PDB file of C-alpha atoms in Angstrom:
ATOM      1  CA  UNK A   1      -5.433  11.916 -13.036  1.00  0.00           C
ATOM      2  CA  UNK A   2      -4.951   8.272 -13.356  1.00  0.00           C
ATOM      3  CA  UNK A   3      -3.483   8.292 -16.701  1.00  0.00           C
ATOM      4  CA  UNK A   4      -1.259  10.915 -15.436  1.00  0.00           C
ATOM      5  CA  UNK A   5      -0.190   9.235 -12.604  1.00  0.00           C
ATOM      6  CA  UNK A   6      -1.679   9.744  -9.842  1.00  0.00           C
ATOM      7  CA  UNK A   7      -1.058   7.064  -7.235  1.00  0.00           C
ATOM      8  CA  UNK A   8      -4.188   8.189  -4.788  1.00  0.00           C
ATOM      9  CA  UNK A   9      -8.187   9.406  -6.262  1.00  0.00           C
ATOM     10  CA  UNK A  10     -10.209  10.975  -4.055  1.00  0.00           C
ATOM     11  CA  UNK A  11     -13.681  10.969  -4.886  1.00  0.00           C
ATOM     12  CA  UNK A  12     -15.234  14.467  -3.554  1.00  0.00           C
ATOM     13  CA  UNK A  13     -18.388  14.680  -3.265  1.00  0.00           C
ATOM     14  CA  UNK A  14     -18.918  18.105  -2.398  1.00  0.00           C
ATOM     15  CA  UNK A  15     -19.008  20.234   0.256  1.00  0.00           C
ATOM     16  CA  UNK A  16     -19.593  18.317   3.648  1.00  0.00           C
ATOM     17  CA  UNK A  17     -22.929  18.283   5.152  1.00  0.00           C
ATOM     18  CA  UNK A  18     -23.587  18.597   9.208  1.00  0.00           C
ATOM     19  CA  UNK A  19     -22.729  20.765  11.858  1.00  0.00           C
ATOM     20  CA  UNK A  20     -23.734  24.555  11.705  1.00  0.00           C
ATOM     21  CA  UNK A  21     -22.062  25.532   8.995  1.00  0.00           C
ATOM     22  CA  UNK A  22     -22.186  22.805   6.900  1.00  0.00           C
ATOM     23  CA  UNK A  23     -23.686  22.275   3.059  1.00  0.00           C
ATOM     24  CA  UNK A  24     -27.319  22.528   3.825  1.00  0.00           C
ATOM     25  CA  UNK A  25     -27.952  20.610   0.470  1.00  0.00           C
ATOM     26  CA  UNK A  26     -26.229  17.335  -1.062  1.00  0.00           C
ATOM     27  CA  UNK A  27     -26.853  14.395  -2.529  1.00  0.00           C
ATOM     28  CA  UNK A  28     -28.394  11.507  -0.845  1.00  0.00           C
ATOM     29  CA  UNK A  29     -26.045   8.642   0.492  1.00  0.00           C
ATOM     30  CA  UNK A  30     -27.372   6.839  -1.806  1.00  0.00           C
ATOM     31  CA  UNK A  31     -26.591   8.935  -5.020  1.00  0.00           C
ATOM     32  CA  UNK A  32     -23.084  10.079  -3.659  1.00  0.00           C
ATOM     33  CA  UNK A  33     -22.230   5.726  -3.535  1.00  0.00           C
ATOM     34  CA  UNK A  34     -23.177   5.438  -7.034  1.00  0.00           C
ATOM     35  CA  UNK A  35     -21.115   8.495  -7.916  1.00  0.00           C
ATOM     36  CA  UNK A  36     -18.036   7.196  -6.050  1.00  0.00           C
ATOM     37  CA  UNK A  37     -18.193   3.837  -7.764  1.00  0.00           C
ATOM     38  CA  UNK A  38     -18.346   5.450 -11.223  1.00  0.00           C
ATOM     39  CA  UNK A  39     -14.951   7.217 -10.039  1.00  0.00           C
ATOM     40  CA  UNK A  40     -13.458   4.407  -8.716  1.00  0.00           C
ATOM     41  CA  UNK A  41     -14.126   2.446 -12.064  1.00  0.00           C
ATOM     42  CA  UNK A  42     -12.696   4.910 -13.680  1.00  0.00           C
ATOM     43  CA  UNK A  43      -9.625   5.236 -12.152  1.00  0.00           C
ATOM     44  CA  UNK A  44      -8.960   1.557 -11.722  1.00  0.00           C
ATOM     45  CA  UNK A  45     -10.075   0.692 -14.936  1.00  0.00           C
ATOM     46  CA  UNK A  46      -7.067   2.892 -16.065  1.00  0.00           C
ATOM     47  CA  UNK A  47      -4.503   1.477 -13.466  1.00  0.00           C
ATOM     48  CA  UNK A  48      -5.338  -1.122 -11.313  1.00  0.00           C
ATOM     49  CA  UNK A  49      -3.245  -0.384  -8.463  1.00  0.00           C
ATOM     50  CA  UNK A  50      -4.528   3.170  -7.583  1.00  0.00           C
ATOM     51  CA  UNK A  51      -5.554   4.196  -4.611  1.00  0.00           C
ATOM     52  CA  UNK A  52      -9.159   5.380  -4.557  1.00  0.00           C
ATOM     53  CA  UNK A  53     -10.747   7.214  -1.440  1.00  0.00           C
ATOM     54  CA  UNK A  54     -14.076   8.596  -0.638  1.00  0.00           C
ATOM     55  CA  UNK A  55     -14.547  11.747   0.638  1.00  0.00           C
ATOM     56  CA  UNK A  56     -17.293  14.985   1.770  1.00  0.00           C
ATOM     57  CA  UNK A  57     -21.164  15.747   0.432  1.00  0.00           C
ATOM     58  CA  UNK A  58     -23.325  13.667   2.716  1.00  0.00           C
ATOM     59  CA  UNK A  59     -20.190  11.343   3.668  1.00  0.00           C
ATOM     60  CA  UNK A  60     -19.773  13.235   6.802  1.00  0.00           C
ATOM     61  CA  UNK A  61     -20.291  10.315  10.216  1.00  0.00           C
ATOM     62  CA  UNK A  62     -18.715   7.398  10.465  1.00  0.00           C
ATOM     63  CA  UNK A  63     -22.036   5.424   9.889  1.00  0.00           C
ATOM     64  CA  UNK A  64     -22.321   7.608   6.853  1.00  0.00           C
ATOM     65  CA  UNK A  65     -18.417   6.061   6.058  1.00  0.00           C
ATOM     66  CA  UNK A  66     -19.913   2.617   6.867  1.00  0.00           C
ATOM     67  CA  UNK A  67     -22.763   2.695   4.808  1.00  0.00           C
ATOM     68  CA  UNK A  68     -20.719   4.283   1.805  1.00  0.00           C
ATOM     69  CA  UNK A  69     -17.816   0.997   2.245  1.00  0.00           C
ATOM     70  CA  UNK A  70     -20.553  -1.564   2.184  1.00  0.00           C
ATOM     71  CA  UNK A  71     -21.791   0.120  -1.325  1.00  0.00           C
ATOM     72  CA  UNK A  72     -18.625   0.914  -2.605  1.00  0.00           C
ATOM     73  CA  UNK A  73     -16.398  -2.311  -2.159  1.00  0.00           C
ATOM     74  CA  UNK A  74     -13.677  -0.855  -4.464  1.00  0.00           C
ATOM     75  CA  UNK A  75     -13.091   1.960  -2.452  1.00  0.00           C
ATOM     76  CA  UNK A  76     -10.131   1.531  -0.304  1.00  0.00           C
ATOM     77  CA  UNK A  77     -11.145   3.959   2.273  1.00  0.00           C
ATOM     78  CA  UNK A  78     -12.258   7.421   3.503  1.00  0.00           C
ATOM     79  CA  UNK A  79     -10.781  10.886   3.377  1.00  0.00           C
ATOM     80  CA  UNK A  80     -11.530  12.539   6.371  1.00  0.00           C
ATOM     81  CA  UNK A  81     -11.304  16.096   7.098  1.00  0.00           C
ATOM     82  CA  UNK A  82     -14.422  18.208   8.314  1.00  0.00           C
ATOM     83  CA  UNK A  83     -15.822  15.123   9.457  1.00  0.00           C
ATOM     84  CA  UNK A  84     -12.942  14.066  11.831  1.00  0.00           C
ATOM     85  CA  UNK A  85     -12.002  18.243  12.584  1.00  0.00           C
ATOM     86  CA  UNK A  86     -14.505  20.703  12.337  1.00  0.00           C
ATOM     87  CA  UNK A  87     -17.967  18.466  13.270  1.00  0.00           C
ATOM     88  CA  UNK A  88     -16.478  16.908  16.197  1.00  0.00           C
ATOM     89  CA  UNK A  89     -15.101  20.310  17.660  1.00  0.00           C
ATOM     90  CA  UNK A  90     -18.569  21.762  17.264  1.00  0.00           C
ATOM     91  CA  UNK A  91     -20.179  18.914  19.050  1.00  0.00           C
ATOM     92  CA  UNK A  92     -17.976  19.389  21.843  1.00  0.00           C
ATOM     93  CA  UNK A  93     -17.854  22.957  22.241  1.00  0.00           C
ATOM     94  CA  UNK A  94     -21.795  22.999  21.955  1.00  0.00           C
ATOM     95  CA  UNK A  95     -21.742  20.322  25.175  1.00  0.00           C
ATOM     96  CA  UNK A  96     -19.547  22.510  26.948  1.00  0.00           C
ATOM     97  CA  UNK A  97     -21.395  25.638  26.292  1.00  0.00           C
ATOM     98  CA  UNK A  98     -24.590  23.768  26.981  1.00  0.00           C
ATOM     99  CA  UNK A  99     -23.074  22.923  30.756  1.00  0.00           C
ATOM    100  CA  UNK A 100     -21.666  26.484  31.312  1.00  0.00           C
ATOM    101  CA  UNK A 101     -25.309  27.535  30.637  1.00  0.00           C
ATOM    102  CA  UNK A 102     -27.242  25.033  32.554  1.00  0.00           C
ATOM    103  CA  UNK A 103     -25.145  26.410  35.728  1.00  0.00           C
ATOM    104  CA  UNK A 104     -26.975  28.884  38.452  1.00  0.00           C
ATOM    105  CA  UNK A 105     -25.581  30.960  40.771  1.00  0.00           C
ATOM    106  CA  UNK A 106     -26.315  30.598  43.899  1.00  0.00           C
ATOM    107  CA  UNK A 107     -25.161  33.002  46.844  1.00  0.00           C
ATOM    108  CA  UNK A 108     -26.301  32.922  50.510  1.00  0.00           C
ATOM    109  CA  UNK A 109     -27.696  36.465  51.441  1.00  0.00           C
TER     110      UNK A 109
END
């Protein structure tokens, strides 16, 4: 994609992990770092100035983002989708339900 062109790389990981429908299996944080480097290097060793971005697998909090930055300092940032959509909405939703449920009714008789 590089040689092609591309201006922005995004290196996918997979599907994103977390929430309750999320990949129940990926790579460790560790293992998806070294994979996003090797991408990175790739890309920039064919242009320099591309844009490379992180992205799903077990990238999916923004301590996961942090960790993956600190390892990866030729990454120029995060891709966000299901991370910054989908697990957030759950989390809130599930809190809100959770409140609903805790409720009682109480009547005077």
């Amino acid at each position: 994609m590089a040689r092609a062109g591309a201006d922005v790389i995004v290196a996918h990981i997979g599907l994103t992990t977390g929430g309750r429908i999320g990949a129940r299996t990926a790579m460790s944080l560790g293992s998806a770092s070294e994979l996003v480097n090797k991408i990175a290097a790739a890309a920039k060793e064919e242009r320099g100035d591309i844009f490379v971005l992180c992205h799903g697998g077990p990238i999916s909090s923004p301590r996961d983002v942090e960790v993956i930055l600190e390892k990866c300092q030729v990454v120029d940032g995060f891709f966000g989708a299901t991370s910054m959509e989908r697990l957030p909405t759950e989390i809130a939703i599930t809190q809100q339900v959770r409140e609903f449920v805790a409720l009682s009714l109480k009547r005077n008789r």
